[in-house]
Amino acid sequence: MKIIAALALASTTLAIAAPAAASDRSKRITNVYDDSNSYWLDYKTDISEAKRELRKDLARADDEGDRIDAWHEYRREVADARYDFQKEMAERGVVVSRRGLVSVGE
């Protein structure tokens, strides 16, 4: 009799926990591009800093070679920020594609 009661309690617990886990997952997905996501804020900060550096480097550029170097550095910093953001999201089970699409890894 105790075994049946334990099984009934376990199945009830699983039925209650499953919807909660699903809502946690959807909440996590909807907040990927939200300021409540610290990794998204880090990404935005990195991009903003890269833009400021680019403006300064272009203002100081004396020739075409300096401008090319400034743009290469900017693109490297943007790529690095994107990689770091995608890596952090992947570690949390959220895959962010290059086009900004989000999917949940299981």
N, CA, C and O atoms as a GROMACS GRO file, in nm:
protein
  424
    1MET      N    1   0.081  -0.117   0.000
    1MET     CA    2   0.000   0.000   0.000
    1MET      C    3   0.087   0.126   0.000
    1MET      O    4   0.055   0.224  -0.067
    2LYS      N    5   0.198   0.123   0.077
    2LYS     CA    6   0.286   0.238   0.083
    2LYS      C    7   0.353   0.261  -0.052
    2LYS      O    8   0.378   0.376  -0.089
    3ILE      N    9   0.382   0.155  -0.125
    3ILE     CA   10   0.446   0.168  -0.255
    3ILE      C   11   0.353   0.238  -0.353
    3ILE      O   12   0.396   0.325  -0.429
    4ILE      N   13   0.227   0.202  -0.351
    4ILE     CA   14   0.129   0.264  -0.440
    4ILE      C   15   0.116   0.413  -0.407
    4ILE      O   16   0.111   0.497  -0.497
    5ALA      N   17   0.111   0.446  -0.280
    5ALA     CA   18   0.100   0.587  -0.239
    5ALA      C   19   0.224   0.665  -0.282
    5ALA      O   20   0.213   0.779  -0.327
    6ALA      N   21   0.341   0.604  -0.269
    6ALA     CA   22   0.465   0.671  -0.310
    6ALA      C   23   0.468   0.693  -0.460
    6ALA      O   24   0.510   0.799  -0.506
    7LEU      N   25   0.424   0.593  -0.538
    7LEU     CA   26   0.420   0.608  -0.683
    7LEU      C   27   0.320   0.717  -0.725
    7LEU      O   28   0.348   0.794  -0.816
    8ALA      N   29   0.206   0.722  -0.658
    8ALA     CA   30   0.107   0.825  -0.689
    8ALA      C   31   0.162   0.964  -0.658
    8ALA      O   32   0.140   1.058  -0.735
    9LEU      N   33   0.231   0.977  -0.547
    9LEU     CA   34   0.291   1.105  -0.510
    9LEU      C   35   0.400   1.145  -0.609
    9LEU      O   36   0.410   1.262  -0.646
   10ALA      N   37   0.482   1.048  -0.652
   10ALA     CA   38   0.589   1.077  -0.747
   10ALA      C   39   0.532   1.122  -0.881
   10ALA      O   40   0.584   1.216  -0.941
   11SER      N   41   0.426   1.055  -0.929
   11SER     CA   42   0.370   1.094  -1.057
   11SER      C   43   0.305   1.232  -1.049
   11SER      O   44   0.310   1.308  -1.146
   12THR      N   45   0.245   1.265  -0.937
   12THR     CA   46   0.186   1.398  -0.919
   12THR      C   47   0.295   1.504  -0.918
   12THR      O   48   0.279   1.611  -0.977
   13THR      N   49   0.405   1.475  -0.852
   13THR     CA   50   0.517   1.568  -0.846
   13THR      C   51   0.574   1.592  -0.984
   13THR      O   52   0.606   1.706  -1.019
   14LEU      N   53   0.589   1.487  -1.064
   14LEU     CA   54   0.641   1.502  -1.200
   14LEU      C   55   0.546   1.584  -1.286
   14LEU      O   56   0.590   1.666  -1.366
   15ALA      N   57   0.417   1.563  -1.270
   15ALA     CA   58   0.319   1.637  -1.350
   15ALA      C   59   0.322   1.786  -1.315
   15ALA      O   60   0.302   1.870  -1.402
   16ILE      N   61   0.347   1.817  -1.191
   16ILE     CA   62   0.353   1.958  -1.150
   16ILE      C   63   0.486   2.020  -1.192
   16ILE      O   64   0.488   2.136  -1.233
   17ALA      N   65   0.595   1.946  -1.182
   17ALA     CA   66   0.728   2.000  -1.212
   17ALA      C   67   0.749   2.023  -1.361
   17ALA      O   68   0.819   2.117  -1.399
   18ALA      N   69   0.692   1.941  -1.446
   18ALA     CA   70   0.714   1.953  -1.590
   18ALA      C   71   0.667   2.087  -1.646
   18ALA      O   72   0.744   2.150  -1.718
   19PRO      N   73   0.545   2.133  -1.617
   19PRO     CA   74   0.505   2.264  -1.669
   19PRO      C   75   0.591   2.376  -1.612
   19PRO      O   76   0.618   2.474  -1.682
   20ALA      N   77   0.634   2.364  -1.488
   20ALA     CA   78   0.718   2.469  -1.431
   20ALA      C   79   0.851   2.476  -1.504
   20ALA      O   80   0.901   2.585  -1.532
   21ALA      N   81   0.909   2.361  -1.536
   21ALA     CA   82   1.034   2.359  -1.610
   21ALA      C   83   1.017   2.419  -1.749
   21ALA      O   84   1.105   2.490  -1.797
   22ALA      N   85   0.905   2.390  -1.813
   22ALA     CA   86   0.879   2.445  -1.946
   22ALA      C   87   0.865   2.596  -1.941
   22ALA      O   88   0.915   2.666  -2.029
   23SER      N   89   0.798   2.647  -1.839
   23SER     CA   90   0.783   2.793  -1.830
   23SER      C   91   0.917   2.859  -1.798
   23SER      O   92   0.944   2.970  -1.845
   24ASP      N   93   1.002   2.793  -1.718
   24ASP     CA   94   1.136   2.847  -1.692
   24ASP      C   95   1.215   2.857  -1.821
   24ASP      O   96   1.284   2.956  -1.844
   25ARG      N   97   1.205   2.754  -1.905
   25ARG     CA   98   1.278   2.752  -2.031
   25ARG      C   99   1.230   2.865  -2.123
   25ARG      O  100   1.312   2.935  -2.183
   26SER      N  101   1.098   2.883  -2.134
   26SER     CA  102   1.047   2.988  -2.222
   26SER      C  103   1.081   3.125  -2.166
   26SER      O  104   1.106   3.218  -2.243
   27LYS      N  105   1.083   3.140  -2.035
   27LYS     CA  106   1.121   3.267  -1.975
   27LYS      C  107   1.266   3.298  -2.007
   27LYS      O  108   1.301   3.412  -2.039
   28ARG      N  109   1.351   3.196  -1.999
   28ARG     CA  110   1.493   3.214  -2.028
   28ARG      C  111   1.512   3.255  -2.174
   28ARG      O  112   1.598   3.338  -2.203
   29ILE      N  113   1.435   3.199  -2.265
   29ILE     CA  114   1.449   3.231  -2.407
   29ILE      C  115   1.404   3.374  -2.434
   29ILE      O  116   1.472   3.447  -2.506
   30THR      N  117   1.292   3.415  -2.378
   30THR     CA  118   1.240   3.548  -2.407
   30THR      C  119   1.329   3.656  -2.349
   30THR      O  120   1.322   3.771  -2.394
   31ASN      N  121   1.411   3.624  -2.251
   31ASN     CA  122   1.496   3.725  -2.189
   31ASN      C  123   1.638   3.728  -2.247
   31ASN      O  124   1.724   3.797  -2.192
   32VAL      N  125   1.664   3.657  -2.355
   32VAL     CA  126   1.798   3.655  -2.412
   32VAL      C  127   1.840   3.794  -2.455
   32VAL      O  128   1.952   3.837  -2.424
   33TYR      N  129   1.753   3.866  -2.525
   33TYR     CA  130   1.787   3.999  -2.575
   33TYR      C  131   1.725   4.109  -2.489
   33TYR      O  132   1.684   4.213  -2.540
   34ASP      N  133   1.720   4.085  -2.360
   34ASP     CA  134   1.663   4.178  -2.266
   34ASP      C  135   1.773   4.226  -2.172
   34ASP      O  136   1.869   4.155  -2.146
   35ASP      N  137   1.758   4.347  -2.120
   35ASP     CA  138   1.860   4.401  -2.030
   35ASP      C  139   1.868   4.327  -1.897
   35ASP      O  140   1.960   4.351  -1.819
   36SER      N  141   1.775   4.237  -1.870
   36SER     CA  142   1.785   4.155  -1.750
   36SER      C  143   1.890   4.044  -1.766
   36SER      O  144   1.931   3.983  -1.668
   37ASN      N  145   1.934   4.020  -1.890
   37ASN     CA  146   2.037   3.921  -1.919
   37ASN      C  147   2.173   3.992  -1.913
   37ASN      O  148   2.205   4.073  -2.000
   38SER      N  149   2.252   3.961  -1.813
   38SER     CA  150   2.381   4.030  -1.795
   38SER      C  151   2.476   4.005  -1.911
   38SER      O  152   2.560   4.091  -1.941
   39TYR      N  153   2.466   3.891  -1.978
   39TYR     CA  154   2.554   3.863  -2.091
   39TYR      C  155   2.517   3.948  -2.212
   39TYR      O  156   2.604   3.989  -2.289
   40TRP      N  157   2.387   3.976  -2.229
   40TRP     CA  158   2.342   4.066  -2.334
   40TRP      C  159   2.391   4.208  -2.305
   40TRP      O  160   2.434   4.280  -2.396
   41LEU      N  161   2.385   4.249  -2.179
   41LEU     CA  162   2.437   4.382  -2.141
   41LEU      C  163   2.587   4.390  -2.168
   41LEU      O  164   2.636   4.492  -2.217
   42ASP      N  165   2.661   4.284  -2.135
   42ASP     CA  166   2.805   4.282  -2.163
   42ASP      C  167   2.831   4.296  -2.313
   42ASP      O  168   2.921   4.370  -2.354
   43TYR      N  169   2.753   4.226  -2.392
   43TYR     CA  170   2.766   4.233  -2.538
   43TYR      C  171   2.742   4.376  -2.587
   43TYR      O  172   2.822   4.430  -2.664
   44LYS      N  173   2.633   4.435  -2.542
   44LYS     CA  174   2.602   4.572  -2.584
   44LYS      C  175   2.711   4.670  -2.541
   44LYS      O  176   2.745   4.762  -2.616
   45THR      N  177   2.765   4.651  -2.422
   45THR     CA  178   2.873   4.737  -2.374
   45THR      C  179   2.997   4.720  -2.459
   45THR      O  180   3.062   4.819  -2.495
   46ASP      N  181   3.031   4.595  -2.492
   46ASP     CA  182   3.148   4.570  -2.578
   46ASP      C  183   3.132   4.635  -2.715
   46ASP      O  184   3.228   4.692  -2.768
   47ILE      N  185   3.013   4.627  -2.772
   47ILE     CA  186   2.988   4.689  -2.903
   47ILE      C  187   2.998   4.841  -2.893
   47ILE      O  188   3.058   4.905  -2.980
   48SER      N  189   2.941   4.898  -2.789
   48SER     CA  190   2.948   5.042  -2.770
   48SER      C  191   3.092   5.089  -2.754
   48SER      O  192   3.132   5.191  -2.811
   49GLU      N  193   3.170   5.015  -2.677
   49GLU     CA  194   3.311   5.049  -2.660
   49GLU      C  195   3.388   5.038  -2.791
   49GLU      O  196   3.474   5.121  -2.820
   50ALA      N  197   3.359   4.935  -2.869
   50ALA     CA  198   3.426   4.917  -2.998
   50ALA      C  199   3.393   5.033  -3.092
   50ALA      O  200   3.480   5.079  -3.166
   51LYS      N  201   3.269   5.081  -3.090
   51LYS     CA  202   3.230   5.194  -3.173
   51LYS      C  203   3.303   5.322  -3.131
   51LYS      O  204   3.350   5.399  -3.216
   52ARG      N  205   3.313   5.343  -2.999
   52ARG     CA  206   3.386   5.461  -2.951
   52ARG      C  207   3.532   5.457  -2.994
   52ARG      O  208   3.588   5.557  -3.039
   53GLU      N  209   3.594   5.340  -2.979
   53GLU     CA  210   3.734   5.324  -3.020
   53GLU      C  211   3.750   5.348  -3.169
   53GLU      O  212   3.847   5.411  -3.212
   54LEU      N  213   3.656   5.297  -3.249
   54LEU     CA  214   3.663   5.316  -3.393
   54LEU      C  215   3.657   5.464  -3.428
   54LEU      O  216   3.736   5.513  -3.510
   55ARG      N  217   3.564   5.536  -3.366
   55ARG     CA  218   3.554   5.681  -3.393
   55ARG      C  219   3.684   5.752  -3.359
   55ARG      O  220   3.731   5.836  -3.435
   56LYS      N  221   3.742   5.719  -3.244
   56LYS     CA  222   3.868   5.783  -3.203
   56LYS      C  223   3.981   5.746  -3.299
   56LYS      O  224   4.059   5.832  -3.340
   57ASP      N  225   3.990   5.618  -3.334
   57ASP     CA  226   4.096   5.574  -3.424
   57ASP      C  227   4.083   5.638  -3.562
   57ASP      O  228   4.183   5.676  -3.623
   58LEU      N  229   3.960   5.651  -3.611
   58LEU     CA  230   3.940   5.714  -3.742
   58LEU      C  231   3.973   5.864  -3.737
   58LEU      O  232   4.025   5.919  -3.833
   59ALA      N  233   3.942   5.927  -3.625
   59ALA     CA  234   3.974   6.070  -3.611
   59ALA      C  235   4.124   6.093  -3.608
   59ALA      O  236   4.171   6.196  -3.656
   60ARG      N  237   4.200   5.998  -3.553
   60ARG     CA  238   4.346   6.010  -3.545
   60ARG      C  239   4.417   5.959  -3.669
   60ARG      O  240   4.537   5.982  -3.686
   61ALA      N  241   4.344   5.890  -3.756
   61ALA     CA  242   4.407   5.827  -3.873
   61ALA      C  243   4.469   5.932  -3.964
   61ALA      O  244   4.408   6.033  -3.997
   62ASP      N  245   4.594   5.905  -4.004
   62ASP     CA  246   4.666   5.997  -4.093
   62ASP      C  247   4.660   5.955  -4.238
   62ASP      O  248   4.674   6.037  -4.329
   63ASP      N  249   4.640   5.826  -4.260
   63ASP     CA  250   4.638   5.777  -4.398
   63ASP      C  251   4.540   5.660  -4.410
   63ASP      O  252   4.478   5.618  -4.313
   64GLU      N  253   4.530   5.609  -4.532
   64GLU     CA  254   4.438   5.498  -4.560
   64GLU      C  255   4.472   5.374  -4.479
   64GLU      O  256   4.382   5.302  -4.435
   65GLY      N  257   4.599   5.347  -4.458
   65GLY     CA  258   4.642   5.230  -4.381
   65GLY      C  259   4.592   5.235  -4.237
   65GLY      O  260   4.551   5.133  -4.182
   66ASP      N  261   4.595   5.354  -4.175
   66ASP     CA  262   4.544   5.369  -4.039
   66ASP      C  263   4.394   5.344  -4.034
   66ASP      O  264   4.343   5.282  -3.940
   67ARG      N  265   4.323   5.393  -4.135
   67ARG     CA  266   4.178   5.371  -4.139
   67ARG      C  267   4.145   5.224  -4.157
   67ARG      O  268   4.052   5.172  -4.095
   68ILE      N  269   4.221   5.156  -4.242
   68ILE     CA  270   4.200   5.012  -4.263
   68ILE      C  271   4.226   4.936  -4.133
   68ILE      O  272   4.149   4.847  -4.097
   69ASP      N  273   4.335   4.971  -4.064
   69ASP     CA  274   4.366   4.906  -3.936
   69ASP      C  275   4.256   4.929  -3.833
   69ASP      O  276   4.220   4.838  -3.758
   70ALA      N  277   4.203   5.051  -3.830
   70ALA     CA  278   4.096   5.082  -3.734
   70ALA      C  279   3.973   4.996  -3.761
   70ALA      O  280   3.913   4.942  -3.668
   71TRP      N  281   3.935   4.983  -3.889
   71TRP     CA  282   3.819   4.901  -3.923
   71TRP      C  283   3.845   4.753  -3.895
   71TRP      O  284   3.753   4.684  -3.851
   72HIS      N  285   3.965   4.704  -3.918
   72HIS     CA  286   3.997   4.564  -3.886
   72HIS      C  287   3.986   4.539  -3.736
   72HIS      O  288   3.932   4.438  -3.692
   73GLU      N  289   4.038   4.631  -3.657
   73GLU     CA  290   4.031   4.616  -3.512
   73GLU      C  291   3.884   4.618  -3.466
   73GLU      O  292   3.845   4.538  -3.380
   74TYR      N  293   3.805   4.707  -3.523
   74TYR     CA  294   3.663   4.714  -3.488
   74TYR      C  295   3.593   4.581  -3.519
   74TYR      O  296   3.519   4.529  -3.435
   75ARG      N  297   3.617   4.529  -3.638
   75ARG     CA  298   3.551   4.402  -3.677
   75ARG      C  299   3.595   4.286  -3.586
   75ARG      O  300   3.514   4.199  -3.553
   76ARG      N  301   3.722   4.284  -3.547
   76ARG     CA  302   3.772   4.180  -3.455
   76ARG      C  303   3.701   4.191  -3.321
   76ARG      O  304   3.660   4.090  -3.264
   77GLU      N  305   3.687   4.313  -3.270
   77GLU     CA  306   3.623   4.331  -3.140
   77GLU      C  307   3.475   4.293  -3.144
   77GLU      O  308   3.424   4.233  -3.049
   78VAL      N  309   3.408   4.326  -3.252
   78VAL     CA  310   3.266   4.288  -3.267
   78VAL      C  311   3.253   4.136  -3.275
   78VAL      O  312   3.166   4.077  -3.212
   79ALA      N  313   3.340   4.073  -3.353
   79ALA     CA  314   3.336   3.927  -3.365
   79ALA      C  315   3.365   3.861  -3.232
   79ALA      O  316   3.302   3.760  -3.198
   80ASP      N  317   3.458   3.915  -3.156
   80ASP     CA  318   3.492   3.859  -3.024
   80ASP      C  319   3.374   3.874  -2.928
   80ASP      O  320   3.342   3.781  -2.854
   81ALA      N  321   3.309   3.989  -2.930
   81ALA     CA  322   3.193   4.011  -2.843
   81ALA      C  323   3.080   3.915  -2.880
   81ALA      O  324   3.016   3.858  -2.792
   82ARG      N  325   3.056   3.897  -3.009
   82ARG     CA  326   2.951   3.805  -3.055
   82ARG      C  327   2.983   3.662  -3.012
   82ARG      O  328   2.895   3.590  -2.963
   83TYR      N  329   3.109   3.621  -3.029
   83TYR     CA  330   3.150   3.486  -2.990
   83TYR      C  331   3.129   3.465  -2.840
   83TYR      O  332   3.075   3.362  -2.799
   84ASP      N  333   3.173   3.562  -2.759
   84ASP     CA  334   3.157   3.548  -2.613
   84ASP      C  335   3.010   3.536  -2.574
   84ASP      O  336   2.975   3.455  -2.489
   85PHE      N  337   2.924   3.618  -2.636
   85PHE     CA  338   2.781   3.614  -2.605
   85PHE      C  339   2.721   3.479  -2.644
   85PHE      O  340   2.648   3.418  -2.566
   86GLN      N  341   2.752   3.433  -2.766
   86GLN     CA  342   2.698   3.305  -2.812
   86GLN      C  343   2.747   3.190  -2.725
   86GLN      O  344   2.671   3.098  -2.696
   87LYS      N  345   2.872   3.196  -2.683
   87LYS     CA  346   2.929   3.091  -2.597
   87LYS      C  347   2.858   3.087  -2.462
   87LYS      O  348   2.822   2.980  -2.414
   88GLU      N  349   2.838   3.204  -2.401
   88GLU     CA  350   2.769   3.208  -2.271
   88GLU      C  351   2.626   3.156  -2.282
   88GLU      O  352   2.580   3.084  -2.194
   89MET      N  353   2.556   3.192  -2.388
   89MET     CA  354   2.420   3.145  -2.406
   89MET      C  355   2.418   2.994  -2.432
   89MET      O  356   2.330   2.924  -2.381
   90ALA      N  357   2.513   2.944  -2.509
   90ALA     CA  358   2.519   2.800  -2.537
   90ALA      C  359   2.544   2.722  -2.409
   90ALA      O  360   2.489   2.613  -2.391
   91GLU      N  361   2.626   2.776  -2.319
   91GLU     CA  362   2.651   2.709  -2.192
   91GLU      C  363   2.524   2.700  -2.108
   91GLU      O  364   2.515   2.616  -2.019
   92ARG      N  365   2.429   2.786  -2.134
   92ARG     CA  366   2.303   2.786  -2.061
   92ARG      C  367   2.192   2.717  -2.139
   92ARG      O  368   2.075   2.722  -2.099
   93GLY      N  369   2.227   2.651  -2.249
   93GLY     CA  370   2.130   2.574  -2.326
   93GLY      C  371   2.054   2.654  -2.429
   93GLY      O  372   1.955   2.604  -2.485
   94VAL      N  373   2.097   2.776  -2.457
   94VAL     CA  374   2.031   2.860  -2.557
   94VAL      C  375   2.129   2.885  -2.670
   94VAL      O  376   2.237   2.939  -2.648
   95VAL      N  377   2.092   2.845  -2.790
   95VAL     CA  378   2.179   2.861  -2.906
   95VAL      C  379   2.133   2.984  -2.983
   95VAL      O  380   2.017   2.994  -3.024
   96VAL      N  381   2.225   3.079  -3.001
   96VAL     CA  382   2.195   3.203  -3.073
   96VAL      C  383   2.270   3.195  -3.206
   96VAL      O  384   2.392   3.182  -3.208
   97SER      N  385   2.197   3.204  -3.316
   97SER     CA  386   2.260   3.196  -3.448
   97SER      C  387   2.316   3.331  -3.488
   97SER      O  388   2.295   3.431  -3.418
   98ARG      N  389   2.384   3.335  -3.599
   98ARG     CA  390   2.441   3.461  -3.649
   98ARG      C  391   2.334   3.562  -3.683
   98ARG      O  392   2.359   3.683  -3.677
   99ARG      N  393   2.215   3.517  -3.717
   99ARG     CA  394   2.107   3.608  -3.754
   99ARG      C  395   2.023   3.647  -3.633
   99ARG      O  396   1.923   3.717  -3.648
  100GLY      N  397   2.063   3.603  -3.514
  100GLY     CA  398   1.990   3.640  -3.394
  100GLY      C  399   1.876   3.548  -3.359
  100GLY      O  400   1.800   3.577  -3.268
  101LEU      N  401   1.861   3.436  -3.431
  101LEU     CA  402   1.757   3.340  -3.399
  101LEU      C  403   1.796   3.263  -3.274
  101LEU      O  404   1.914   3.235  -3.252
  102VAL      N  405   1.699   3.229  -3.194
  102VAL     CA  406   1.725   3.160  -3.067
  102VAL      C  407   1.658   3.025  -3.070
  102VAL      O  408   1.542   3.013  -3.110
  103SER      N  409   1.730   2.923  -3.025
  103SER     CA  410   1.669   2.791  -3.008
  103SER      C  411   1.720   2.730  -2.878
  103SER      O  412   1.828   2.765  -2.831
  104VAL      N  413   1.644   2.641  -2.823
  104VAL     CA  414   1.680   2.580  -2.696
  104VAL      C  415   1.742   2.444  -2.722
  104VAL      O  416   1.682   2.359  -2.788
  105GLY      N  417   1.862   2.424  -2.672
  105GLY     CA  418   1.927   2.294  -2.681
  105GLY      C  419   1.882   2.208  -2.566
  105GLY      O  420   1.862   2.256  -2.455
  106GLU      N  421   1.865   2.080  -2.592
  106GLU     CA  422   1.819   1.992  -2.486
  106GLU      C  423   1.920   1.886  -2.455
  106GLU      O  424   1.897   1.802  -2.368
   0.00000   0.00000   0.00000
